[in-house]
Amino acid sequence: MSLISLITGKPGPSGFGSASTAEQVTEGIDASHLTAIVTGGASGIGAETVRVLALRGAHVIIAARNLEAANNAKQLILEENGAARVDVLKLDLSSLKSVREFADSFLAMDLPLNILLNNAGVMFCPYQLSEDGIEMQFATNHLGHFHLTNLLLEKMKRTARETGVEGRIVNLSSIAHKHTYDEGIQFDKINDQSGYSDKKAYGQSKLAIILHANELSRRLQAEGANVTINSVHPGLIMTNLMRHSFLLMQILKVFTYIFWKNVPQGAATTCYVALHPSLKGVTGTYFLDCNKFTASPLATNEELAKKLWDFSNKLINSAEQRA
Ligand SMILES: NC(=O)c1ccc[n+]([C@@H]2O[C@H](COP(=O)([O-])OP(=O)(O)OC[C@H]3O[C@@H](n4cnc5c(N)ncnc54)[C@H](OP(=O)(O)O)[C@@H]3O)[C@@H](O)[C@H]2O)c1
Ligand SMILES: *C1O[C@H](CO)[C@@H](O)[C@H](O)[C@H]1NC(C)=O
Ligand SMILES: *[C@@H]1O[C@H](CO)[C@@H](O)[C@H](O)[C@H]1NC(C)=O
C-alpha cells in the first residue's frame, strides 16, 4: 500500500483499502458456524469488530476487564440486531491469574473456538508495574495475550480438527512497532524504570506481538495444525486508546487528518483477516489496510522471535511459581 492509497482510500490488491469498513470487507460472508473471542471488545475497534462478526452470524465472546462497559456494548448490539449471539466474560490481561481464570471459564462453557482476536491494548501509559511485577504495556499488550493464546490453543486446534474449518488468530499490532528501543526487545531490562519511554515501550510491546505471531505461525505449520495467525495495523483511529496522550493526539491529528480513519474503517482489517475466504492458509503475515504489508526488519527476525518466546515462557513460569 502506498502513501497515496492511504490518503485516497484507493483499494490495494485485495480489492479493499484504507476507506473500506468492516461491514464492506465481510459483505456476504456467513460466519454462523463460527465462535470467536474478542479481547477488549467493549470499546473502540474491538466493539465494532464484535458487532460486525455477530452481524455475520458468529457467536462472539467479549473478553473485558470492565464488565459494565462490555454489557453496554452487548446491549447496543442487541438493540440493532436481536438475533446477535454475544456473551461477556471477565478478563484482565495485565494479570496472569485473571488470564488463567478466563481460559478456565471459557473452556468450561464447552464451546468450539474458531477465531481469537487479541485486540485489547493500552498505549503510552506512565511507567507502572503489573500485579505480576512486569512493565505494564509489555504485560498487557504482549504477555497477557501470549498466555491467553497458549491456554486456548489446544481448543482451537481441536475445533479445527473436528470441524475441518481453519482456525484463525489475529493479533492487533501497530505501525508503532517500528518505533521501539534500539535492541528491539529489552530482554535484560524489561522493567527498567530509568530508561523507560512510554512511546518506545508501546512500540516494543507491538513488536513483540508481530514476533510472536510469526513464531507461533511457524510452530503451527510444523505441527500441521489448521490454525493461522496473522498480525494487523488497524490504521489511526481516535479511541479511548489515546487516554494517556489525548492532547498530543489532537494536535497530531490537525496536521495528519488525512491519515485518520473512523471506527468502522478501523475494524476493517481485523474483520477481513478474521473472516475473508481469500486468506485461507495465509499465516505469519502482517496486514495494513486489508492488504499484506512488510513489517520492520526487527519484526521479521526469527532469532529474536525465538528468544522472545522463551523469555515470555520464563516470565510466566516464574510469576506462576511465585503465586
Ligand atoms: N486506535 C488506533 O489508532 C490504533 C492504532 C494502532 C493499533 N491499535 C491497536 O488496536 C487495539 C484496539 O485499540 P482501540 O483503538 O480500539 O482502543 P480502545 O478503545 O482503548 O480499546 C482497547 C480495549 O482494550 C481494553 N483493555 C485495556 N487494558 C486491558 C486489560 N488489562 N485487560 C482487558 N482489557 C483491556 C480496554 O478496556 P478498558 O476500557 O477497560 O481500558 C478497551 O476495551 C489495541 O491493541 C491498539 O494498540 C490502535
Ligand atoms: C499473538 O500471537 C502469538 C502467536 O504468535 C501468540 O502466542 C500470542 O499470544 C498472541 N498475542 C501476542 C500479544 O503476542
Ligand atoms: C483447513 O481449513 C480449510 C478452510 O476452512 C479447509 O478448507 C481445509 O479442508 C482444512 N484442512 C484440514 C486438513 O482440515
Tab-separated table of C-alpha atoms and ligand atoms in Angstrom:
chain	number	residue	atom	x	y	z
A	1	MET	CA	0.000	0.000	0.000
A	2	SER	CA	1.422	3.365	-0.924
A	3	LEU	CA	1.044	6.672	0.829
A	4	ILE	CA	-1.265	7.766	-1.972
A	5	SER	CA	-3.665	4.875	-1.458
A	6	LEU	CA	-3.619	5.526	2.265
A	7	ILE	CA	-4.777	9.085	1.669
A	8	THR	CA	-7.199	8.462	-1.180
A	9	GLY	CA	-8.532	5.154	0.132
A	10	LYS	CA	-7.803	3.565	-3.250
A	11	PRO	CA	-8.094	-0.225	-2.899
A	12	GLY	CA	-4.946	-2.407	-2.950
A	13	PRO	CA	-4.514	-5.894	-4.467
A	14	SER	CA	-7.078	-7.385	-2.038
A	15	GLY	CA	-9.762	-5.134	-3.503
A	16	PHE	CA	-10.007	-3.225	-0.225
A	17	GLY	CA	-8.178	-0.220	1.174
A	18	SER	CA	-7.994	2.309	3.989
A	19	ALA	CA	-11.536	3.582	3.330
A	20	SER	CA	-13.142	0.123	3.496
A	21	THR	CA	-15.332	-0.580	6.506
A	22	ALA	CA	-15.673	-3.798	8.496
A	23	GLU	CA	-19.139	-4.359	7.030
A	24	GLN	CA	-17.870	-3.905	3.477
A	25	VAL	CA	-14.972	-6.341	3.791
A	26	THR	CA	-17.247	-9.063	5.223
A	27	GLU	CA	-20.211	-8.495	2.896
A	28	GLY	CA	-21.927	-11.771	2.064
A	29	ILE	CA	-19.801	-13.905	4.395
A	30	ASP	CA	-21.709	-16.445	6.505
A	31	ALA	CA	-19.995	-16.857	9.881
A	32	SER	CA	-22.871	-18.627	11.597
A	33	HIS	CA	-20.770	-21.783	12.178
A	34	LEU	CA	-18.004	-19.833	13.959
A	35	THR	CA	-17.266	-18.941	17.578
A	36	ALA	CA	-14.953	-16.005	18.274
A	37	ILE	CA	-13.325	-14.343	21.285
A	38	VAL	CA	-12.532	-10.613	21.034
A	39	THR	CA	-10.327	-9.232	23.819
A	40	GLY	CA	-11.058	-5.604	24.638
A	41	GLY	CA	-14.352	-5.991	22.762
A	42	ALA	CA	-16.134	-3.466	24.973
A	43	SER	CA	-14.934	-0.341	23.194
A	44	GLY	CA	-13.280	1.147	20.124
A	45	ILE	CA	-12.187	-1.098	17.287
A	46	GLY	CA	-12.961	-4.196	19.357
A	47	ALA	CA	-16.617	-3.267	19.919
A	48	GLU	CA	-17.121	-2.621	16.212
A	49	THR	CA	-15.417	-5.921	15.427
A	50	VAL	CA	-17.806	-7.751	17.784
A	51	ARG	CA	-20.807	-6.025	16.184
A	52	VAL	CA	-19.797	-6.979	12.642
A	53	LEU	CA	-18.821	-10.572	13.467
A	54	ALA	CA	-22.203	-11.002	15.188
A	55	LEU	CA	-23.930	-9.407	12.216
A	56	ARG	CA	-22.365	-12.129	10.038
A	57	GLY	CA	-23.799	-14.724	12.421
A	58	ALA	CA	-20.793	-15.618	14.582
A	59	HIS	CA	-21.168	-16.380	18.293
A	60	VAL	CA	-18.918	-13.781	19.920
A	61	ILE	CA	-17.481	-13.644	23.431
A	62	ILE	CA	-16.446	-10.186	24.597
A	63	ALA	CA	-13.445	-10.602	26.912
A	64	ALA	CA	-13.213	-7.442	29.003
A	65	ARG	CA	-11.968	-6.201	32.336
A	66	ASN	CA	-14.802	-3.680	32.627
A	67	LEU	CA	-17.947	-5.822	32.687
A	68	GLU	CA	-20.298	-2.854	32.790
A	69	ALA	CA	-18.841	-1.415	29.579
A	70	ALA	CA	-18.930	-4.869	27.993
A	71	ASN	CA	-22.586	-5.394	28.897
A	72	ASN	CA	-23.413	-1.951	27.491
A	73	ALA	CA	-21.661	-2.834	24.242
A	74	LYS	CA	-23.615	-6.093	24.103
A	75	GLN	CA	-26.878	-4.225	24.746
A	76	LEU	CA	-26.216	-1.780	21.881
A	77	ILE	CA	-25.574	-4.676	19.525
A	78	LEU	CA	-28.774	-6.458	20.575
A	79	GLU	CA	-30.825	-3.298	20.023
A	80	GLU	CA	-29.640	-3.221	16.414
A	81	ASN	CA	-29.629	-6.972	15.854
A	82	GLY	CA	-31.923	-9.009	18.093
A	83	ALA	CA	-30.537	-12.290	16.744
A	84	ALA	CA	-26.945	-11.477	17.700
A	85	ARG	CA	-25.204	-14.111	19.829
A	86	VAL	CA	-22.944	-12.190	22.192
A	87	ASP	CA	-21.616	-13.206	25.627
A	88	VAL	CA	-19.472	-11.335	28.120
A	89	LEU	CA	-16.657	-12.866	30.166
A	90	LYS	CA	-14.247	-11.215	32.588
A	91	LEU	CA	-10.598	-10.861	31.522
A	92	ASP	CA	-7.853	-8.585	32.812
A	93	LEU	CA	-4.865	-9.110	30.546
A	94	SER	CA	-2.451	-7.369	32.885
A	95	SER	CA	-2.961	-10.215	35.388
A	96	LEU	CA	-1.697	-13.697	34.539
A	97	LYS	CA	-4.064	-15.080	37.173
A	98	SER	CA	-7.059	-13.423	35.509
A	99	VAL	CA	-5.956	-14.782	32.120
A	100	ARG	CA	-5.908	-18.301	33.520
A	101	GLU	CA	-9.315	-17.835	35.174
A	102	PHE	CA	-10.763	-16.532	31.907
A	103	ALA	CA	-9.401	-19.516	29.977
A	104	ASP	CA	-10.783	-21.924	32.593
A	105	SER	CA	-14.259	-20.321	32.467
A	106	PHE	CA	-14.293	-20.296	28.687
A	107	LEU	CA	-13.196	-23.920	28.449
A	108	ALA	CA	-15.868	-24.871	30.995
A	109	MET	CA	-18.508	-23.460	28.617
A	110	ASP	CA	-17.569	-26.292	26.246
A	111	LEU	CA	-17.915	-24.168	23.098
A	112	PRO	CA	-15.823	-24.574	19.960
A	113	LEU	CA	-13.230	-21.852	19.269
A	114	ASN	CA	-12.538	-20.829	15.693
A	115	ILE	CA	-11.338	-17.235	15.991
A	116	LEU	CA	-9.258	-15.472	18.630
A	117	LEU	CA	-8.842	-11.715	18.213
A	118	ASN	CA	-6.122	-10.378	20.507
A	119	ASN	CA	-7.334	-6.797	20.287
A	120	ALA	CA	-7.101	-5.273	23.776
A	121	GLY	CA	-4.295	-2.858	24.437
A	122	VAL	CA	-3.009	0.121	26.364
A	123	MET	CA	-0.862	2.866	24.899
A	124	PHE	CA	1.711	5.323	26.246
A	125	CYS	CA	0.832	4.825	29.908
A	126	PRO	CA	3.223	6.221	32.522
A	127	TYR	CA	5.711	3.728	33.998
A	128	GLN	CA	3.849	1.155	36.019
A	129	LEU	CA	4.279	-2.493	37.012
A	130	SER	CA	1.540	-5.111	36.617
A	131	GLU	CA	0.465	-7.222	39.611
A	132	ASP	CA	2.982	-9.796	38.388
A	133	GLY	CA	5.733	-7.177	38.555
A	134	ILE	CA	6.128	-6.661	34.799
A	135	GLU	CA	6.174	-3.352	32.890
A	136	MET	CA	2.516	-2.611	32.139
A	137	GLN	CA	2.475	-2.186	28.333
A	138	PHE	CA	4.560	-5.345	27.802
A	139	ALA	CA	2.445	-7.209	30.375
A	140	THR	CA	-0.940	-6.197	28.919
A	141	ASN	CA	-0.353	-5.983	25.188
A	142	HIS	CA	2.038	-8.879	24.800
A	143	LEU	CA	2.417	-11.206	27.777
A	144	GLY	CA	-1.271	-11.480	28.706
A	145	HIS	CA	-2.167	-12.334	25.111
A	146	PHE	CA	0.764	-14.734	24.828
A	147	HIS	CA	-0.514	-16.620	27.876
A	148	LEU	CA	-4.133	-16.485	26.689
A	149	THR	CA	-3.268	-17.809	23.230
A	150	ASN	CA	-1.247	-20.669	24.695
A	151	LEU	CA	-4.054	-21.641	27.076
A	152	LEU	CA	-6.642	-21.667	24.264
A	153	LEU	CA	-4.505	-23.160	21.511
A	154	GLU	CA	-5.337	-26.811	22.180
A	155	LYS	CA	-9.045	-25.916	21.999
A	156	MET	CA	-8.508	-24.101	18.682
A	157	LYS	CA	-6.557	-26.987	17.182
A	158	ARG	CA	-9.205	-29.461	18.299
A	159	THR	CA	-12.019	-27.352	16.855
A	160	ALA	CA	-10.161	-27.117	13.536
A	161	ARG	CA	-9.563	-30.882	13.501
A	162	GLU	CA	-13.103	-31.833	14.390
A	163	THR	CA	-14.872	-29.389	12.094
A	164	GLY	CA	-12.423	-29.182	9.183
A	165	VAL	CA	-12.691	-25.404	9.400
A	166	GLU	CA	-9.488	-23.390	9.616
A	167	GLY	CA	-8.930	-21.581	12.932
A	168	ARG	CA	-7.674	-18.019	12.852
A	169	ILE	CA	-5.812	-15.901	15.389
A	170	VAL	CA	-5.405	-12.178	14.749
A	171	ASN	CA	-3.118	-10.001	16.831
A	172	LEU	CA	-3.612	-6.254	16.881
A	173	SER	CA	-0.178	-4.797	16.406
A	174	SER	CA	0.591	-1.288	15.208
A	175	ILE	CA	2.760	0.634	12.820
A	176	ALA	CA	4.318	1.844	16.086
A	177	HIS	CA	6.221	-1.465	16.241
A	178	LYS	CA	8.839	0.354	14.176
A	179	HIS	CA	9.457	2.816	16.993
A	180	THR	CA	10.950	0.659	19.723
A	181	TYR	CA	14.148	0.515	21.790
A	182	ASP	CA	17.358	0.099	19.732
A	183	GLU	CA	17.706	-3.612	20.513
A	184	GLY	CA	14.038	-4.261	19.722
A	185	ILE	CA	13.099	-6.013	22.963
A	186	GLN	CA	14.918	-5.045	26.174
A	187	PHE	CA	15.318	-8.573	27.481
A	188	ASP	CA	17.731	-7.717	30.297
A	189	LYS	CA	15.900	-4.613	31.448
A	190	ILE	CA	12.252	-5.163	30.627
A	191	ASN	CA	11.271	-3.446	33.889
A	192	ASP	CA	13.919	-0.710	33.820
A	193	GLN	CA	12.338	2.494	35.050
A	194	SER	CA	15.231	4.901	34.437
A	195	GLY	CA	15.335	4.306	30.677
A	196	TYR	CA	11.545	4.000	30.316
A	197	SER	CA	9.945	5.736	27.342
A	198	ASP	CA	6.156	5.460	27.199
A	199	LYS	CA	6.280	5.611	23.368
A	200	LYS	CA	9.094	3.072	22.926
A	201	ALA	CA	7.573	0.706	25.484
A	202	TYR	CA	4.383	0.710	23.385
A	203	GLY	CA	6.435	0.086	20.212
A	204	GLN	CA	8.292	-2.727	21.980
A	205	SER	CA	5.034	-4.411	23.035
A	206	LYS	CA	3.644	-4.153	19.500
A	207	LEU	CA	6.884	-5.519	18.010
A	208	ALA	CA	6.583	-8.441	20.447
A	209	ILE	CA	3.114	-9.129	19.090
A	210	ILE	CA	4.339	-9.496	15.489
A	211	LEU	CA	7.357	-11.573	16.524
A	212	HIS	CA	5.073	-13.921	18.400
A	213	ALA	CA	2.572	-14.200	15.610
A	214	ASN	CA	5.425	-15.235	13.326
A	215	GLU	CA	6.927	-17.708	15.778
A	216	LEU	CA	3.594	-19.360	16.581
A	217	SER	CA	2.757	-19.476	12.906
A	218	ARG	CA	5.968	-21.437	12.252
A	219	ARG	CA	5.176	-23.813	15.128
A	220	LEU	CA	1.604	-24.443	13.978
A	221	GLN	CA	2.703	-25.079	10.405
A	222	ALA	CA	5.325	-27.557	11.590
A	223	GLU	CA	2.613	-29.438	13.508
A	224	GLY	CA	0.233	-29.358	10.553
A	225	ALA	CA	-2.440	-27.624	12.646
A	226	ASN	CA	-5.170	-25.935	10.642
A	227	VAL	CA	-4.845	-22.660	12.554
A	228	THR	CA	-3.424	-19.466	11.049
A	229	ILE	CA	-2.072	-16.467	12.889
A	230	ASN	CA	-1.514	-13.012	11.469
A	231	SER	CA	-0.970	-9.516	12.824
A	232	VAL	CA	-2.533	-6.252	11.689
A	233	HIS	CA	-2.152	-2.498	11.966
A	234	PRO	CA	-5.712	-1.125	12.034
A	235	GLY	CA	-4.871	2.447	10.989
A	236	LEU	CA	-5.063	5.609	13.069
A	237	ILE	CA	-8.379	5.904	14.841
A	238	MET	CA	-9.390	8.272	17.653
A	239	THR	CA	-10.440	5.934	20.505
A	240	ASN	CA	-10.029	5.612	24.278
A	241	LEU	CA	-6.574	4.283	23.488
A	242	MET	CA	-5.462	7.921	23.395
A	243	ARG	CA	-6.402	8.499	27.053
A	244	HIS	CA	-2.738	8.949	28.072
A	245	SER	CA	-1.910	11.154	25.109
A	246	PHE	CA	-5.161	12.903	24.291
A	247	LEU	CA	-3.779	16.409	23.763
A	248	LEU	CA	-0.766	15.168	21.801
A	249	MET	CA	-3.043	13.129	19.532
A	250	GLN	CA	-5.471	16.004	18.994
A	251	ILE	CA	-2.597	18.231	17.915
A	252	LEU	CA	-1.111	15.497	15.747
A	253	LYS	CA	-4.480	14.970	14.110
A	254	VAL	CA	-4.662	18.605	12.989
A	255	PHE	CA	-1.557	18.049	10.866
A	256	THR	CA	-2.229	14.485	9.790
A	257	TYR	CA	-6.022	14.412	9.489
A	258	ILE	CA	-5.895	12.775	6.048
A	259	PHE	CA	-4.442	9.646	7.611
A	260	TRP	CA	-7.147	9.155	10.241
A	261	LYS	CA	-9.965	6.640	9.969
A	262	ASN	CA	-13.317	6.262	11.666
A	263	VAL	CA	-14.049	3.235	13.852
A	264	PRO	CA	-15.915	1.169	11.188
A	265	GLN	CA	-12.873	1.619	8.940
A	266	GLY	CA	-10.572	0.854	11.868
A	267	ALA	CA	-12.209	-2.539	12.428
A	268	ALA	CA	-11.990	-3.489	8.740
A	269	THR	CA	-8.508	-5.043	8.681
A	270	THR	CA	-9.240	-7.197	11.759
A	271	CYS	CA	-12.547	-8.439	10.311
A	272	TYR	CA	-11.010	-9.011	6.887
A	273	VAL	CA	-8.193	-11.135	8.287
A	274	ALA	CA	-10.585	-12.972	10.643
A	275	LEU	CA	-13.220	-13.891	8.063
A	276	HIS	CA	-12.268	-13.403	4.438
A	277	PRO	CA	-12.159	-16.647	2.401
A	278	SER	CA	-9.355	-15.337	0.179
A	279	LEU	CA	-6.956	-15.634	3.131
A	280	LYS	CA	-7.350	-19.394	3.522
A	281	GLY	CA	-3.972	-20.807	4.614
A	282	VAL	CA	-2.315	-17.387	4.871
A	283	THR	CA	-0.297	-17.213	8.097
A	284	GLY	CA	2.614	-15.359	9.716
A	285	THR	CA	1.749	-12.266	7.705
A	286	TYR	CA	1.402	-8.613	8.661
A	287	PHE	CA	-1.551	-6.632	7.254
A	288	LEU	CA	-2.283	-2.926	6.941
A	289	ASP	CA	-5.480	-1.527	5.434
A	290	CYS	CA	-6.647	-5.023	4.431
A	291	ASN	CA	-3.506	-5.741	2.416
A	292	LYS	CA	-0.254	-7.601	3.067
A	293	PHE	CA	2.473	-5.284	4.205
A	294	THR	CA	6.132	-5.510	5.144
A	295	ALA	CA	6.839	-5.287	8.852
A	296	SER	CA	10.146	-3.856	10.109
A	297	PRO	CA	13.378	-5.892	9.832
A	298	LEU	CA	13.275	-6.498	13.606
A	299	ALA	CA	9.745	-7.883	13.308
A	300	THR	CA	10.821	-10.493	10.752
A	301	ASN	CA	13.918	-11.583	12.700
A	302	GLU	CA	13.436	-15.290	13.535
A	303	GLU	CA	16.179	-15.396	16.173
A	304	LEU	CA	14.570	-12.547	18.056
A	305	ALA	CA	11.173	-14.253	17.825
A	306	LYS	CA	12.555	-17.485	19.325
A	307	LYS	CA	14.319	-15.592	22.079
A	308	LEU	CA	11.126	-13.702	22.933
A	309	TRP	CA	9.165	-16.947	23.027
A	310	ASP	CA	11.486	-18.466	25.650
A	311	PHE	CA	11.704	-15.195	27.557
A	312	SER	CA	7.893	-14.919	27.735
A	313	ASN	CA	7.533	-18.503	28.939
A	314	LYS	CA	10.130	-17.871	31.638
A	315	LEU	CA	8.353	-14.739	32.852
A	316	ILE	CA	5.048	-16.596	33.074
A	317	ASN	CA	6.534	-19.626	34.825
A	318	SER	CA	8.283	-17.553	37.449
A	319	ALA	CA	5.173	-15.401	38.037
A	320	GLU	CA	3.009	-18.513	38.422
A	321	GLN	CA	5.501	-20.143	40.790
A	322	ARG	CA	5.519	-17.067	42.999
A	323	ALA	CA	1.704	-17.067	43.155
B	1	LIG	N1	-6.628	3.485	17.589
B	1	LIG	C1	-5.518	3.431	16.872
B	1	LIG	O1	-5.175	4.401	16.184
B	1	LIG	C2	-4.664	2.201	16.873
B	1	LIG	C3	-3.511	2.189	16.078
B	1	LIG	C4	-2.709	1.047	16.084
B	1	LIG	C5	-3.051	-0.045	16.857
B	1	LIG	N2	-4.167	-0.009	17.648
B	1	LIG	C6	-4.476	-1.172	18.465
B	1	LIG	O2	-5.818	-1.549	18.317
B	1	LIG	C7	-6.280	-2.194	19.511
B	1	LIG	C8	-7.631	-1.628	19.920
B	1	LIG	O3	-7.476	-0.279	20.306
B	1	LIG	P1	-8.620	0.814	20.259
B	1	LIG	O4	-8.067	1.936	19.457
B	1	LIG	O5	-9.900	0.231	19.886
B	1	LIG	O6	-8.586	1.323	21.781
B	1	LIG	P2	-9.638	1.200	22.974
B	1	LIG	O7	-10.951	1.730	22.573
B	1	LIG	O8	-8.953	1.792	24.159
B	1	LIG	O9	-9.768	-0.357	23.129
B	1	LIG	C9	-8.849	-1.113	23.834
B	1	LIG	C10	-9.600	-2.097	24.679
B	1	LIG	O10	-8.662	-2.864	25.412
B	1	LIG	C11	-9.125	-2.967	26.729
B	1	LIG	N3	-8.066	-3.213	27.688
B	1	LIG	C12	-7.038	-2.421	28.035
B	1	LIG	N4	-6.326	-2.990	29.009
B	1	LIG	C13	-6.913	-4.167	29.288
B	1	LIG	C14	-6.659	-5.202	30.215
B	1	LIG	N5	-5.637	-5.138	31.083
B	1	LIG	N6	-7.475	-6.267	30.234
B	1	LIG	C15	-8.524	-6.344	29.400
B	1	LIG	N7	-8.826	-5.401	28.504
B	1	LIG	C16	-8.034	-4.313	28.453
B	1	LIG	C17	-9.788	-1.644	27.006
B	1	LIG	O11	-10.629	-1.774	28.110
B	1	LIG	P3	-10.763	-0.593	29.190
B	1	LIG	O12	-11.740	0.369	28.627
B	1	LIG	O13	-11.236	-1.300	30.417
B	1	LIG	O14	-9.406	0.017	29.357
B	1	LIG	C18	-10.523	-1.410	25.700
B	1	LIG	O15	-11.773	-2.054	25.672
B	1	LIG	C19	-5.170	-2.007	20.536
B	1	LIG	O16	-4.420	-3.186	20.625
B	1	LIG	C20	-4.340	-0.914	19.934
B	1	LIG	O17	-2.998	-0.970	20.356
B	1	LIG	C21	-4.997	1.092	17.639
B	2	LIG	C1	-0.329	-13.296	19.194
B	2	LIG	O1	0.199	-14.296	18.549
B	2	LIG	C2	1.038	-15.110	19.242
B	2	LIG	C3	1.281	-16.107	18.398
B	2	LIG	O2	2.179	-15.846	17.840
B	2	LIG	C4	0.534	-15.662	20.452
B	2	LIG	O3	1.402	-16.595	21.070
B	2	LIG	C5	0.398	-14.523	21.250
B	2	LIG	O4	-0.030	-14.939	22.492
B	2	LIG	C6	-0.565	-13.573	20.623
B	2	LIG	N1	-0.534	-12.359	21.271
B	2	LIG	C7	0.534	-11.613	21.406
B	2	LIG	C8	0.256	-10.349	22.103
B	2	LIG	O5	1.635	-11.894	21.006
B	3	LIG	C1	-8.416	-26.378	6.912
B	3	LIG	O1	-9.370	-25.345	6.796
B	3	LIG	C2	-9.747	-25.050	5.475
B	3	LIG	C3	-10.602	-23.813	5.498
B	3	LIG	O2	-11.649	-23.871	6.390
B	3	LIG	C4	-10.439	-26.249	4.879
B	3	LIG	O3	-10.838	-25.969	3.563
B	3	LIG	C5	-9.469	-27.401	4.902
B	3	LIG	O4	-10.076	-28.571	4.405
B	3	LIG	C6	-8.950	-27.657	6.305
B	3	LIG	N1	-7.893	-28.644	6.276
B	3	LIG	C7	-7.889	-29.678	7.097
B	3	LIG	C8	-6.719	-30.587	6.970
B	3	LIG	O5	-8.764	-29.891	7.925
